[in-house]
Coordinates of C-alpha atoms in Angstrom, one line a residue:
Chain A
X1 CA 19.8 26.1 -36.3
X2 CA 16.2 25.0 -36.6
X3 CA 14.6 24.4 -39.9
X4 CA 10.9 24.2 -40.6
X5 CA 9.7 22.8 -43.8
X6 CA 6.0 23.2 -45.0
X7 CA 4.7 22.8 -41.4
X8 CA 0.9 22.4 -41.0
X9 CA -1.0 21.6 -37.9
X10 CA -4.5 20.7 -38.0
X11 CA -7.0 19.8 -35.2
X12 CA -10.1 17.5 -35.6
X13 CA -8.9 16.5 -39.1
X14 CA -11.7 15.1 -41.2
X15 CA -14.5 16.4 -38.9
X16 CA -16.8 19.3 -39.6
X17 CA -15.0 21.4 -36.9
X18 CA -11.5 20.9 -38.4
X19 CA -9.3 23.8 -37.6
X20 CA -5.8 24.7 -39.0
X21 CA -3.8 26.3 -36.5
X22 CA -0.4 26.4 -38.5
X23 CA -0.7 26.5 -42.2
X24 CA 2.3 25.5 -44.4
X25 CA 5.0 27.4 -42.5
X26 CA 8.6 27.2 -43.6
X27 CA 11.4 29.0 -42.1
X28 CA 14.8 29.0 -40.6
X29 CA 15.8 29.9 -37.0
X30 CA 19.4 30.7 -36.4
X31 CA 21.2 29.6 -33.4
X32 CA 22.2 31.9 -30.4
X33 CA 19.7 34.4 -31.2
X34 CA 16.4 35.8 -29.7
X35 CA 13.5 35.1 -32.3
X36 CA 10.2 36.5 -31.5
X37 CA 6.9 35.1 -32.9
X38 CA 4.5 38.0 -32.8
X39 CA 0.9 37.9 -33.7
X40 CA -2.6 38.1 -32.0
X41 CA -4.3 35.3 -30.1
X42 CA -5.0 32.3 -32.3
X43 CA -2.4 33.3 -34.9
X44 CA -0.7 29.9 -34.4
X45 CA 2.4 31.1 -32.3
X46 CA 1.9 28.6 -29.5
X47 CA 1.1 25.7 -31.8
X48 CA 4.4 26.4 -33.7
X49 CA 6.4 26.7 -30.6
X50 CA 5.0 23.3 -29.3
X51 CA 5.9 21.6 -32.6
X52 CA 9.4 23.0 -32.4
X53 CA 9.7 22.1 -28.9
X54 CA 8.9 18.4 -29.6
X55 CA 5.6 18.8 -27.5
X56 CA 3.3 18.0 -30.5
X57 CA 3.9 16.7 -34.0
X58 CA 2.8 18.5 -37.1
X59 CA 0.0 17.2 -39.3
X60 CA 2.3 17.4 -42.3
X61 CA 5.9 18.9 -42.9
X62 CA 9.2 18.4 -41.2
X63 CA 11.5 20.0 -38.5
X64 CA 15.2 19.7 -38.4
X65 CA 17.5 20.5 -35.6
X66 CA 21.0 21.2 -36.7
X67 CA 24.0 22.1 -34.6
X68 CA 22.2 21.3 -31.4
X69 CA 22.3 17.7 -32.4
X70 CA 25.1 16.9 -30.0
X71 CA 22.5 16.8 -27.1
X72 CA 20.6 14.0 -28.8
X73 CA 22.1 10.7 -27.5
X74 CA 20.9 8.4 -30.2
X75 CA 22.1 10.5 -33.0
X76 CA 24.1 8.5 -35.7
X77 CA 27.7 9.6 -35.8
X78 CA 28.6 12.2 -38.4
X79 CA 24.9 13.3 -39.0
X80 CA 24.5 17.0 -39.0
X81 CA 21.0 17.3 -38.3
X82 CA 18.2 15.4 -36.7
X83 CA 14.6 15.3 -38.1
X84 CA 12.3 15.3 -35.1
X85 CA 8.8 14.9 -36.5
X86 CA 9.4 11.3 -37.4
X87 CA 11.0 10.2 -34.2
X88 CA 9.3 7.8 -31.8
X89 CA 7.7 9.3 -28.5
X90 CA 10.5 8.3 -26.3
X91 CA 13.2 10.0 -28.4
X92 CA 11.1 13.1 -28.6
X93 CA 10.9 13.2 -24.8
X94 CA 14.7 12.7 -24.6
X95 CA 15.2 15.7 -27.0
X96 CA 12.7 17.7 -25.1
X97 CA 14.4 17.2 -21.9
X98 CA 18.1 17.7 -23.0
X99 CA 17.6 20.3 -25.7
X100 CA 14.7 22.5 -24.7
X101 CA 13.8 24.6 -21.7
X102 CA 10.3 25.9 -21.4
X103 CA 8.9 29.0 -19.8
X104 CA 5.1 29.0 -19.7
X105 CA 2.6 31.8 -19.7
X106 CA 1.4 30.9 -16.3
X107 CA 4.9 29.7 -15.2
X108 CA 3.2 26.3 -14.5
X109 CA 5.1 25.8 -11.3
X110 CA 4.0 22.9 -9.1
X111 CA 2.3 24.3 -5.9
X112 CA 3.1 23.0 -2.4
X113 CA 6.8 22.3 -3.0
X114 CA 9.7 24.6 -2.6
X115 CA 11.2 26.8 -5.3
X116 CA 14.3 24.7 -5.3
X117 CA 12.3 21.5 -5.8
X118 CA 10.5 23.4 -8.7
X119 CA 13.8 24.2 -10.4
X120 CA 15.1 20.7 -10.0
X121 CA 11.9 19.0 -11.3
X122 CA 12.9 18.5 -14.9
X123 CA 16.0 16.7 -13.9
X124 CA 14.5 14.2 -11.6
X125 CA 13.8 11.4 -14.3
X126 CA 17.1 11.9 -16.1
X127 CA 18.9 9.7 -13.8
X128 CA 21.5 12.1 -12.9
X129 CA 22.7 12.1 -9.3
X130 CA 20.6 14.4 -7.1
X131 CA 23.7 16.0 -5.6
X132 CA 24.8 17.2 -9.1
X133 CA 21.5 18.8 -10.2
X134 CA 20.8 20.2 -6.9
X135 CA 24.1 22.1 -6.9
X136 CA 23.2 23.3 -10.4
X137 CA 19.8 24.4 -9.3
X138 CA 21.3 26.4 -6.5
X139 CA 23.8 27.9 -8.8
X140 CA 21.0 29.1 -11.2
X141 CA 19.0 30.4 -8.4
X142 CA 22.2 32.4 -7.3
X143 CA 22.4 33.7 -10.7
X144 CA 18.9 35.0 -10.8
X145 CA 19.2 36.4 -7.1
X146 CA 16.6 34.1 -5.8
X147 CA 18.8 31.8 -3.7
X148 CA 17.1 33.0 -0.5
X149 CA 13.8 31.7 -1.9
X150 CA 15.2 28.1 -2.2
X151 CA 13.3 26.7 0.7
X152 CA 10.0 28.7 0.0
X153 CA 6.7 27.3 -1.5
X154 CA 6.1 28.8 -4.8
X155 CA 2.5 30.1 -3.8
X156 CA 4.2 32.5 -1.5
X157 CA 6.3 34.1 -4.2
X158 CA 5.7 37.4 -6.1
X159 CA 5.2 37.5 -9.9
X160 CA 8.7 38.5 -10.5
X161 CA 10.1 35.9 -8.2
X162 CA 7.9 33.2 -10.0
X163 CA 9.3 34.2 -13.3
X164 CA 12.8 33.8 -12.2
X165 CA 12.1 30.4 -10.7
X166 CA 10.5 29.4 -13.9
X167 CA 13.5 30.7 -16.0
X168 CA 15.9 28.7 -13.6
X169 CA 13.7 25.6 -14.1
X170 CA 13.9 25.9 -17.8
X171 CA 17.8 26.0 -17.5
X172 CA 18.3 23.1 -15.1
X173 CA 19.2 20.5 -17.8
X174 CA 21.4 23.1 -19.6
X175 CA 19.4 23.2 -22.8
X176 CA 20.5 24.8 -26.0
X177 CA 17.2 26.3 -26.8
X178 CA 14.8 28.2 -24.6
X179 CA 11.1 28.3 -25.6
X180 CA 9.0 31.0 -23.9
X181 CA 5.2 31.3 -24.6
X182 CA 3.9 34.7 -23.7
X183 CA 6.3 35.1 -20.8
X184 CA 5.5 38.6 -20.0
X185 CA 1.6 38.2 -20.2
X186 CA 1.3 38.5 -16.5
X187 CA 4.1 40.8 -15.8
X188 CA 4.3 44.6 -15.3
X189 CA 6.6 46.6 -17.6
X190 CA 9.5 46.6 -15.2
X191 CA 9.5 42.9 -14.9
X192 CA 8.9 42.4 -18.6
X193 CA 12.1 44.5 -19.2
X194 CA 13.9 42.4 -16.7
X195 CA 12.8 39.2 -18.7
X196 CA 14.2 40.5 -21.8
X197 CA 17.4 41.4 -20.1
X198 CA 17.7 37.8 -18.8
X199 CA 16.8 36.5 -22.4
X200 CA 19.7 38.8 -23.7
X201 CA 22.1 37.2 -21.1
X202 CA 21.0 33.7 -22.2
X203 CA 21.7 34.6 -25.8
X204 CA 25.0 35.9 -24.7
X205 CA 25.8 32.5 -23.3
X206 CA 25.0 30.9 -26.8
X207 CA 21.5 29.8 -26.2
X208 CA 18.8 30.2 -28.8
X209 CA 15.6 31.9 -27.3
X210 CA 12.3 31.4 -29.1
X211 CA 9.5 33.7 -27.7
X212 CA 6.0 33.8 -28.6
X213 CA 4.5 37.3 -27.5
X214 CA 2.2 40.2 -28.6
X215 CA 3.9 42.3 -25.8
X216 CA 5.6 45.3 -27.4
X217 CA 8.2 45.2 -24.8
X218 CA 9.3 42.0 -26.0
X219 CA 9.1 42.4 -29.8
X220 CA 10.3 46.1 -29.8
X221 CA 13.3 45.2 -27.8
X222 CA 16.6 45.9 -29.4
X223 CA 17.9 42.5 -28.0
X224 CA 15.6 40.7 -30.6
X225 CA 17.5 39.3 -33.4
X226 CA 14.6 37.9 -35.5
X227 CA 10.8 38.9 -35.5
X228 CA 8.4 36.5 -37.2
X229 CA 4.9 38.0 -37.6
X230 CA 2.1 35.5 -37.8
X231 CA -1.6 35.7 -38.6
X232 CA -4.2 33.0 -39.2
X233 CA -1.6 30.3 -38.8
X234 CA 0.7 31.5 -41.4
X235 CA 3.9 33.6 -41.5
X236 CA 2.7 37.1 -42.3
X237 CA 6.1 38.8 -42.8
X238 CA 9.5 37.8 -41.7
X239 CA 12.3 40.3 -41.1
X240 CA 15.7 39.8 -39.6
X241 CA 16.9 42.3 -37.1
X242 CA 20.4 42.6 -35.7
Chain B
X1 CA 26.6 -0.7 -15.4
X2 CA 26.3 3.0 -16.0
X3 CA 22.6 2.5 -17.2
X4 CA 21.8 0.5 -14.0
X5 CA 23.2 3.3 -11.9
X6 CA 21.1 5.9 -13.9
X7 CA 18.0 3.7 -13.5
X8 CA 18.5 3.6 -9.8
X9 CA 19.1 7.3 -9.6
X10 CA 15.9 7.8 -11.6
X11 CA 13.9 5.8 -9.1
X12 CA 15.5 7.4 -6.2
X13 CA 14.9 10.8 -7.5
X14 CA 11.4 10.2 -8.2
X15 CA 10.7 8.4 -4.9
X16 CA 12.1 11.6 -3.2
X17 CA 9.8 13.9 -5.2
X18 CA 6.9 11.3 -4.3
X19 CA 7.6 11.8 -0.6
X20 CA 7.6 15.6 -1.0
X21 CA 4.5 15.2 -3.1
X22 CA 2.6 13.2 -0.5
X23 CA 3.6 15.7 2.3
X24 CA 1.7 18.4 0.2
X25 CA -1.6 16.7 0.8
X26 CA -1.0 15.9 4.4
X27 CA -4.7 15.8 5.6
X28 CA -5.8 13.7 2.5
X29 CA -2.9 11.2 2.7
X30 CA -2.8 11.0 6.6
X31 CA -6.6 10.2 6.7
X32 CA -6.2 7.6 4.0
X33 CA -3.2 6.1 5.9
X34 CA -5.1 5.9 9.2
X35 CA -8.0 4.1 7.5
X36 CA -5.8 1.7 5.6
X37 CA -3.6 1.1 8.7
X38 CA -6.8 0.2 10.8
X39 CA -8.1 -2.3 8.2
X40 CA -4.8 -4.0 7.8
X41 CA -4.4 -4.0 11.6
X42 CA -7.8 -5.6 12.2
X43 CA -7.2 -8.2 9.4
X44 CA -3.7 -9.0 10.5
X45 CA -4.7 -9.3 14.0
X46 CA -7.5 -11.5 13.2
X47 CA -5.1 -13.7 11.1
X48 CA -2.4 -13.8 13.7
X49 CA -5.0 -14.6 16.4
X50 CA -6.7 -17.5 14.5
X51 CA -3.4 -19.0 13.5
X52 CA -1.9 -18.8 17.1
X53 CA -5.1 -20.4 18.6
X54 CA -5.0 -23.1 16.1
X55 CA -1.4 -23.8 16.9
X56 CA -2.1 -23.6 20.5
X57 CA -4.9 -26.1 20.3
X58 CA -2.6 -28.4 18.3
X59 CA 0.0 -28.3 20.8
X60 CA -2.4 -28.9 23.8
X61 CA -4.0 -31.8 21.8
X62 CA -0.7 -33.3 21.2
X63 CA -1.0 -34.8 24.7
X64 CA -4.6 -36.0 24.1
X65 CA -5.2 -39.8 23.5
X66 CA -4.9 -41.1 20.1
X67 CA -8.5 -42.3 20.2
X68 CA -11.5 -41.7 22.4
X69 CA -14.3 -44.2 22.5
X70 CA -17.7 -43.1 23.3
X71 CA -20.9 -45.1 23.7
X72 CA -24.0 -43.9 22.2
X73 CA -27.6 -44.6 23.3
X74 CA -30.6 -43.3 21.2
X75 CA -28.0 -41.0 19.4
X76 CA -26.8 -39.4 22.6
X77 CA -23.6 -40.1 24.6
X78 CA -24.1 -42.6 27.3
X79 CA -21.7 -44.1 30.0
X80 CA -19.4 -46.8 28.9
X81 CA -19.3 -50.0 30.7
X82 CA -16.0 -51.4 32.1
X83 CA -16.3 -54.5 30.0
X84 CA -15.9 -52.3 26.9
X85 CA -12.4 -51.3 28.1
X86 CA -11.3 -54.9 28.5
X87 CA -12.6 -55.9 25.1
X88 CA -10.8 -53.1 23.1
X89 CA -7.7 -53.8 25.1
X90 CA -7.6 -57.2 23.4
X91 CA -7.6 -55.7 19.8
X92 CA -4.2 -56.0 18.1
X93 CA -2.2 -52.8 18.2
X94 CA -3.9 -51.3 21.2
X95 CA -1.4 -50.5 23.9
X96 CA -3.5 -49.1 26.7
X97 CA -7.2 -48.3 27.4
X98 CA -7.9 -45.9 30.2
X99 CA -11.4 -45.3 31.4
X100 CA -12.1 -41.5 31.8
X101 CA -14.6 -39.9 34.2
X102 CA -15.5 -36.3 33.5
X103 CA -18.5 -34.1 33.4
X104 CA -19.9 -30.6 33.8
X105 CA -20.8 -28.7 37.0
X106 CA -22.8 -25.5 37.0
X107 CA -21.7 -22.9 39.5
X108 CA -24.6 -20.9 40.4
X109 CA -22.4 -18.4 42.3
X110 CA -20.7 -16.9 39.2
X111 CA -23.1 -18.6 36.6
X112 CA -20.2 -20.5 35.1
X113 CA -19.9 -24.1 33.9
X114 CA -16.8 -26.1 35.1
X115 CA -15.5 -29.2 33.6
X116 CA -14.8 -31.8 36.3
X117 CA -12.5 -34.7 35.6
X118 CA -11.4 -37.5 37.7
X119 CA -7.6 -37.8 38.0
X120 CA -5.6 -40.9 36.9
X121 CA -2.8 -39.9 39.4
X122 CA -2.7 -42.6 42.1
X123 CA -1.1 -40.1 44.5
X124 CA -4.1 -37.8 44.2
X125 CA -5.6 -37.2 47.6
X126 CA -9.4 -37.1 48.5
X127 CA -11.2 -33.9 48.8
X128 CA -8.2 -32.0 47.3
X129 CA -8.6 -30.6 43.8
X130 CA -6.4 -29.0 41.1
X131 CA -8.3 -26.2 39.3
X132 CA -7.7 -24.1 36.4
X133 CA -6.6 -20.6 36.7
X134 CA -9.8 -19.2 35.2
X135 CA -11.7 -20.6 38.2
X136 CA -9.1 -19.3 40.6
X137 CA -9.4 -15.9 39.2
X138 CA -13.3 -15.7 39.2
X139 CA -13.7 -17.3 42.6
X140 CA -10.6 -15.6 43.9
X141 CA -9.0 -18.8 45.1
X142 CA -5.5 -19.6 46.1
X143 CA -3.7 -22.9 46.9
X144 CA -4.8 -24.1 50.4
X145 CA -8.3 -22.3 50.1
X146 CA -11.6 -24.3 50.2
X147 CA -13.8 -24.7 47.1
X148 CA -17.3 -26.0 48.0
X149 CA -19.0 -27.9 45.3
X150 CA -22.7 -29.0 45.7
X151 CA -23.2 -32.7 45.1
X152 CA -26.2 -34.3 43.3
X153 CA -28.1 -34.5 46.7
X154 CA -27.4 -30.9 47.4
X155 CA -24.7 -31.7 50.0
X156 CA -21.6 -29.5 50.0
X157 CA -18.3 -31.1 49.3
X158 CA -15.5 -29.2 50.5
X159 CA -12.4 -29.3 48.3
X160 CA -9.0 -28.0 49.3
X161 CA -7.2 -26.4 46.3
X162 CA -4.0 -28.3 45.9
X163 CA -2.7 -27.0 42.6
X164 CA -3.7 -24.2 40.3
X165 CA -2.8 -25.1 36.6
X166 CA -0.4 -22.8 35.0
X167 CA -1.9 -20.3 32.8
X168 CA 0.1 -21.8 29.8
X169 CA -2.6 -24.5 29.6
X170 CA -5.4 -21.9 30.0
X171 CA -7.0 -22.3 26.7
X172 CA -8.2 -25.7 27.7
X173 CA -7.8 -25.9 31.3
X174 CA -9.2 -22.6 32.4
X175 CA -12.4 -24.0 33.7
X176 CA -11.1 -27.5 34.7
X177 CA -11.3 -29.1 38.2
X178 CA -9.4 -32.3 38.7
X179 CA -10.6 -34.5 41.7
X180 CA -10.1 -38.0 42.6
X181 CA -12.4 -40.7 41.3
X182 CA -14.0 -41.2 44.6
X183 CA -14.9 -37.7 44.9
X184 CA -16.2 -37.8 41.4
X185 CA -18.5 -40.6 42.1
X186 CA -19.7 -38.8 45.3
X187 CA -20.3 -35.5 43.5
X188 CA -22.5 -36.8 40.7
X189 CA -23.6 -40.3 42.0
X190 CA -21.8 -41.7 39.0
X191 CA -22.4 -45.5 38.8
X192 CA -19.2 -47.5 39.6
X193 CA -17.8 -49.7 36.9
X194 CA -18.7 -47.2 34.2
X195 CA -16.8 -44.4 32.6
X196 CA -17.7 -41.2 30.6
X197 CA -15.4 -42.5 27.8
X198 CA -12.3 -44.6 27.1
X199 CA -8.9 -43.1 26.1
X200 CA -7.3 -45.6 23.8
X201 CA -3.6 -45.6 22.9
X202 CA -2.4 -47.4 19.8
X203 CA 1.2 -48.3 19.2
X204 CA 1.2 -47.5 15.4
X205 CA -0.6 -44.2 14.5
X206 CA -1.0 -45.8 10.9
X207 CA -3.3 -48.5 12.4
X208 CA -5.6 -46.1 14.1
X209 CA -8.4 -46.3 11.4
X210 CA -8.2 -50.0 11.4
X211 CA -8.4 -50.1 15.3
X212 CA -11.3 -47.6 15.1
X213 CA -13.1 -49.8 12.5
X214 CA -12.6 -52.9 14.7
X215 CA -14.0 -51.1 17.8
X216 CA -17.1 -49.9 15.8
X217 CA -17.6 -53.4 14.5
X218 CA -17.1 -55.2 17.8
X219 CA -19.0 -52.7 19.8
X220 CA -21.8 -51.6 17.5
X221 CA -23.0 -48.9 19.9
X222 CA -19.7 -47.4 20.4
X223 CA -18.3 -44.2 18.6
X224 CA -14.5 -44.0 18.3
X225 CA -13.2 -40.6 17.7
X226 CA -9.6 -40.1 16.5
X227 CA -7.3 -37.4 17.6
X228 CA -6.9 -36.1 14.2
X229 CA -10.7 -35.7 14.0
X230 CA -10.8 -33.6 17.2
X231 CA -7.8 -31.6 15.8
X232 CA -9.8 -31.0 12.6
X233 CA -12.9 -30.0 14.7
X234 CA -10.9 -27.4 16.7
X235 CA -9.3 -26.1 13.5
X236 CA -12.7 -25.6 11.9
X237 CA -14.1 -24.0 15.1
X238 CA -11.5 -21.4 15.1
X239 CA -11.7 -20.9 11.4
X240 CA -15.5 -20.5 11.8
X241 CA -15.1 -18.0 14.6
X242 CA -12.5 -16.3 12.5
X243 CA -14.8 -16.2 9.6
X244 CA -17.8 -14.8 11.8
X245 CA -15.5 -12.0 13.0
X246 CA -14.5 -11.3 9.5
X247 CA -18.1 -11.0 8.4
X248 CA -18.6 -8.4 11.2
X249 CA -15.4 -6.6 9.9
X250 CA -16.6 -6.7 6.4
X251 CA -18.8 -3.7 6.7
X252 CA -15.7 -1.5 7.9
X253 CA -13.7 -3.3 5.2
X254 CA -16.2 -2.3 2.4
X255 CA -16.4 1.2 3.7
X256 CA -12.5 1.4 3.4
X257 CA -12.5 0.0 -0.1
X258 CA -15.2 2.7 -1.0
X259 CA -13.2 5.3 0.6
X260 CA -9.8 4.2 -0.8
X261 CA -11.2 3.7 -4.2
X262 CA -12.5 7.3 -4.2
X263 CA -9.4 8.8 -2.9
X264 CA -7.1 6.7 -5.2
X265 CA -9.0 7.0 -8.2
X266 CA -10.3 10.5 -8.2
X267 CA -7.8 12.7 -9.8
X268 CA -8.4 16.4 -8.9
X269 CA -8.1 19.1 -11.5
X270 CA -4.9 20.2 -9.6
X271 CA -3.4 16.8 -10.1
X272 CA -4.4 16.5 -13.7
X273 CA -2.7 20.0 -14.2
X274 CA 0.4 18.8 -12.3
X275 CA 0.7 15.8 -14.5
X276 CA 0.6 18.2 -17.6
X277 CA 3.3 20.3 -16.1
X278 CA 5.4 17.4 -15.7
X279 CA 4.9 16.1 -19.1
X280 CA 5.7 19.6 -20.5
X281 CA 8.9 19.9 -18.7
X282 CA 10.3 16.6 -20.1
X283 CA 8.8 13.8 -17.9
X284 CA 7.8 10.8 -19.9
X285 CA 4.5 8.9 -19.4
X286 CA 6.4 6.2 -17.7
X287 CA 8.0 8.7 -15.2
X288 CA 4.7 10.1 -14.3
X289 CA 3.3 6.4 -13.7
X290 CA 6.4 5.5 -11.9
X291 CA 5.7 8.7 -9.5
X292 CA 2.1 7.5 -9.1
X293 CA 3.2 3.9 -8.4
X294 CA 5.5 5.1 -5.8
X295 CA 2.7 7.2 -4.3
X296 CA 0.4 4.2 -4.0
X297 CA 3.3 1.8 -2.8
X298 CA 4.4 4.4 -0.1
X299 CA 1.0 4.8 1.4
X300 CA 0.0 1.0 1.1
X301 CA 3.3 -0.5 2.1
X302 CA 3.6 1.9 5.2
X303 CA 0.0 1.0 6.2
X304 CA 0.6 -2.7 5.7
X305 CA 4.0 -2.8 7.6
X306 CA 2.7 -0.6 10.4
X307 CA -0.6 -2.4 10.6
X308 CA 1.1 -6.0 10.6
X309 CA 3.5 -4.7 13.5
X310 CA 0.7 -3.1 15.4
X311 CA -1.3 -6.4 14.9
X312 CA 1.7 -8.6 16.3
X313 CA 1.9 -6.4 19.3
X314 CA -1.9 -6.5 19.8
X315 CA -2.1 -10.2 19.5
X316 CA 1.2 -11.5 21.1
X317 CA 1.9 -8.8 23.7
X318 CA -1.7 -7.8 24.7
X319 CA -3.4 -11.1 24.1
X320 CA -5.7 -9.5 21.5
X321 CA -8.2 -7.6 23.8
X322 CA -10.2 -6.6 20.8
X323 CA -11.0 -10.2 19.4
X324 CA -10.5 -12.5 22.5
X325 CA -14.2 -12.5 23.5
X326 CA -15.4 -13.5 20.1
X327 CA -12.6 -15.8 19.3
X328 CA -11.7 -17.8 22.3
X329 CA -15.1 -19.3 22.8
X330 CA -18.4 -18.7 24.6
X331 CA -18.0 -18.8 28.3
X332 CA -18.3 -17.0 31.6
X333 CA -14.7 -17.9 32.3
X334 CA -12.5 -16.8 29.6
X335 CA -9.0 -18.3 29.4
X336 CA -6.1 -15.9 30.0
X337 CA -3.0 -16.8 28.1
X338 CA 0.0 -15.4 26.2
X339 CA -0.1 -16.7 22.8
X340 CA 3.1 -18.1 21.3
X341 CA 4.0 -15.8 18.4
X342 CA 3.4 -17.6 15.2
X343 CA 3.5 -16.0 11.8
X344 CA 2.1 -17.7 8.7
X345 CA 4.0 -16.2 5.8
X346 CA 1.5 -17.6 3.3
X347 CA -1.4 -15.8 4.9
X348 CA 0.7 -12.6 5.4
X349 CA 1.5 -12.8 1.6
X350 CA -2.3 -13.1 0.8
X351 CA -3.0 -10.2 3.0
X352 CA -0.2 -8.2 1.2
X353 CA -1.8 -9.0 -2.1
X354 CA -5.3 -8.3 -1.0
X355 CA -4.3 -4.7 0.3
X356 CA -1.1 -3.3 -1.2
X357 CA -1.5 -4.5 -4.7
X358 CA -5.3 -3.4 -5.4
X359 CA -4.6 -0.1 -3.8
X360 CA -1.5 0.6 -5.9
X361 CA -3.3 -0.4 -9.0
X362 CA -6.2 1.7 -8.2
X363 CA -3.7 4.7 -7.8
X364 CA -1.8 4.1 -11.1
X365 CA -4.8 3.3 -13.5
X366 CA -6.6 6.7 -13.5
X367 CA -3.2 8.3 -13.9
X368 CA -2.6 6.4 -17.0
X369 CA -5.1 8.4 -19.0
X370 CA -4.0 11.7 -17.5
X371 CA -0.3 10.8 -18.1
X372 CA -0.9 10.0 -21.8
X373 CA -2.0 13.5 -22.5
X374 CA 0.1 15.4 -24.9
X375 CA 2.7 17.6 -23.2
X376 CA 1.5 20.6 -25.2
X377 CA -1.6 20.6 -23.2
X378 CA 0.3 22.4 -20.4
X379 CA 1.1 25.2 -22.7
X380 CA -2.6 26.0 -22.8
X381 CA -3.4 26.1 -19.2

């Protein structure tokens, strides 16, 4: 479970161009569910996801990770949750690497290297043996029916193939939480549907999937458990769906 | 132990990604490597060559007399009377004094200057000469051939070639002709009872400065020169020649520095984006810097090692055709010889620190800024 308590994120604090992207948001995200953050551009969805995913710190407020704490190596024995906003950068990185998998709007794959290398990329600095994570990457590619593309450079792949490589990459370190920012923005309806099916599969495997999107295929999907609507940095309405 | 293994795995993994990453920008990296290699090759060749020459000269000078005594007249070298030799021989500590006869001969046929020396060997035969292999080459002579020299009064003296010095001693003997003292006198009309200079042997090398001081005081118009001084002169001549060549190389060196600096420090938009992606998928700033460090190290170390190996081959197997003319001396007859391989670890270390370290640093520093960006920047590309 992820708990957000009075989260605010401001940019250019104290300057005339100060801008508040997320304004006093408190909410609870349940594990092993698909949670969609819906809202127009500039509503604060991406900013909220970056803070949950330990990529940025809130200006104020606190974020707790519960239940997924087993993946945090330095956690004190017996502690039920970890409060991530006050952690030093090194620990945040460690949590981001072990607990979160990211799927970006533009997929953000590294050009010039093979699909397999792209999938393995998040595992390189973990200190795990290459043979181990290579086998895992090949297995993931097999699951997403892209193993034939393992040796191919990513610039030669189609949109759907790119998406699957990006998903496989997000899963390489076996994270408990998948964060996807506008994952269907560059996909046609069929591929968007396919993405939601994959998200459903991941949920079935016990992973929490957080998606920021304003695509109806995503937020109207019956697979979505929780829909959080955002506007002007604040939660507009929150309704659970099961 | 587990942590050490993890750290090693991390390095190996990142190194592997570095190699894959370098292969992506083949043209850029290969051109950089080629330039880098050329510079290391030139500098290492120069260094190997000068060091080997200095050592060669030192080995040859090992057989030189401890002290040479010349006589000066109006600030110029003059002939030494035989009486000087007997006077010096009486100084305590002096074991032998040998008057030497030598001079220069201009050969109009090939425009070269030869060094003519009278031999000490009592078995030396008149009108028979030992010559350096440089002369043999340029005049196309073999043992048994005749070498005509024109005497002071324009009469030819026919010398039969008895020996050709081995090319091992070429650096100093390439242009040398050794003849009997009688032939020497005949060739130059050299006054008898006089010598060009005196070779003095001293029993205890520590006494050399004292003996030299005594010679200078007893024979005020004499100039004693110690072997150590000759050695020092040779060393500085080779150093100076090396320095001159280095000055000429500086232009190319500077071009390389500008080129390398531009390539190493200029982070393209694509590289910046890539760093952002790596950060967003869980790479730490230190991981990104390690990647860049490996990138710089792979290029510079490869260039350094290849450059040094090629330079070794160029100098010690091919006798440095690129530098020989500039470094061996100014002469029509150039010595031809195989240098004895000698590698100065100290100088190589300096070369390493002057090439590998600045380049690697230049690669890492600009990435520092890019690597410290917030990982969420990648979310906004």
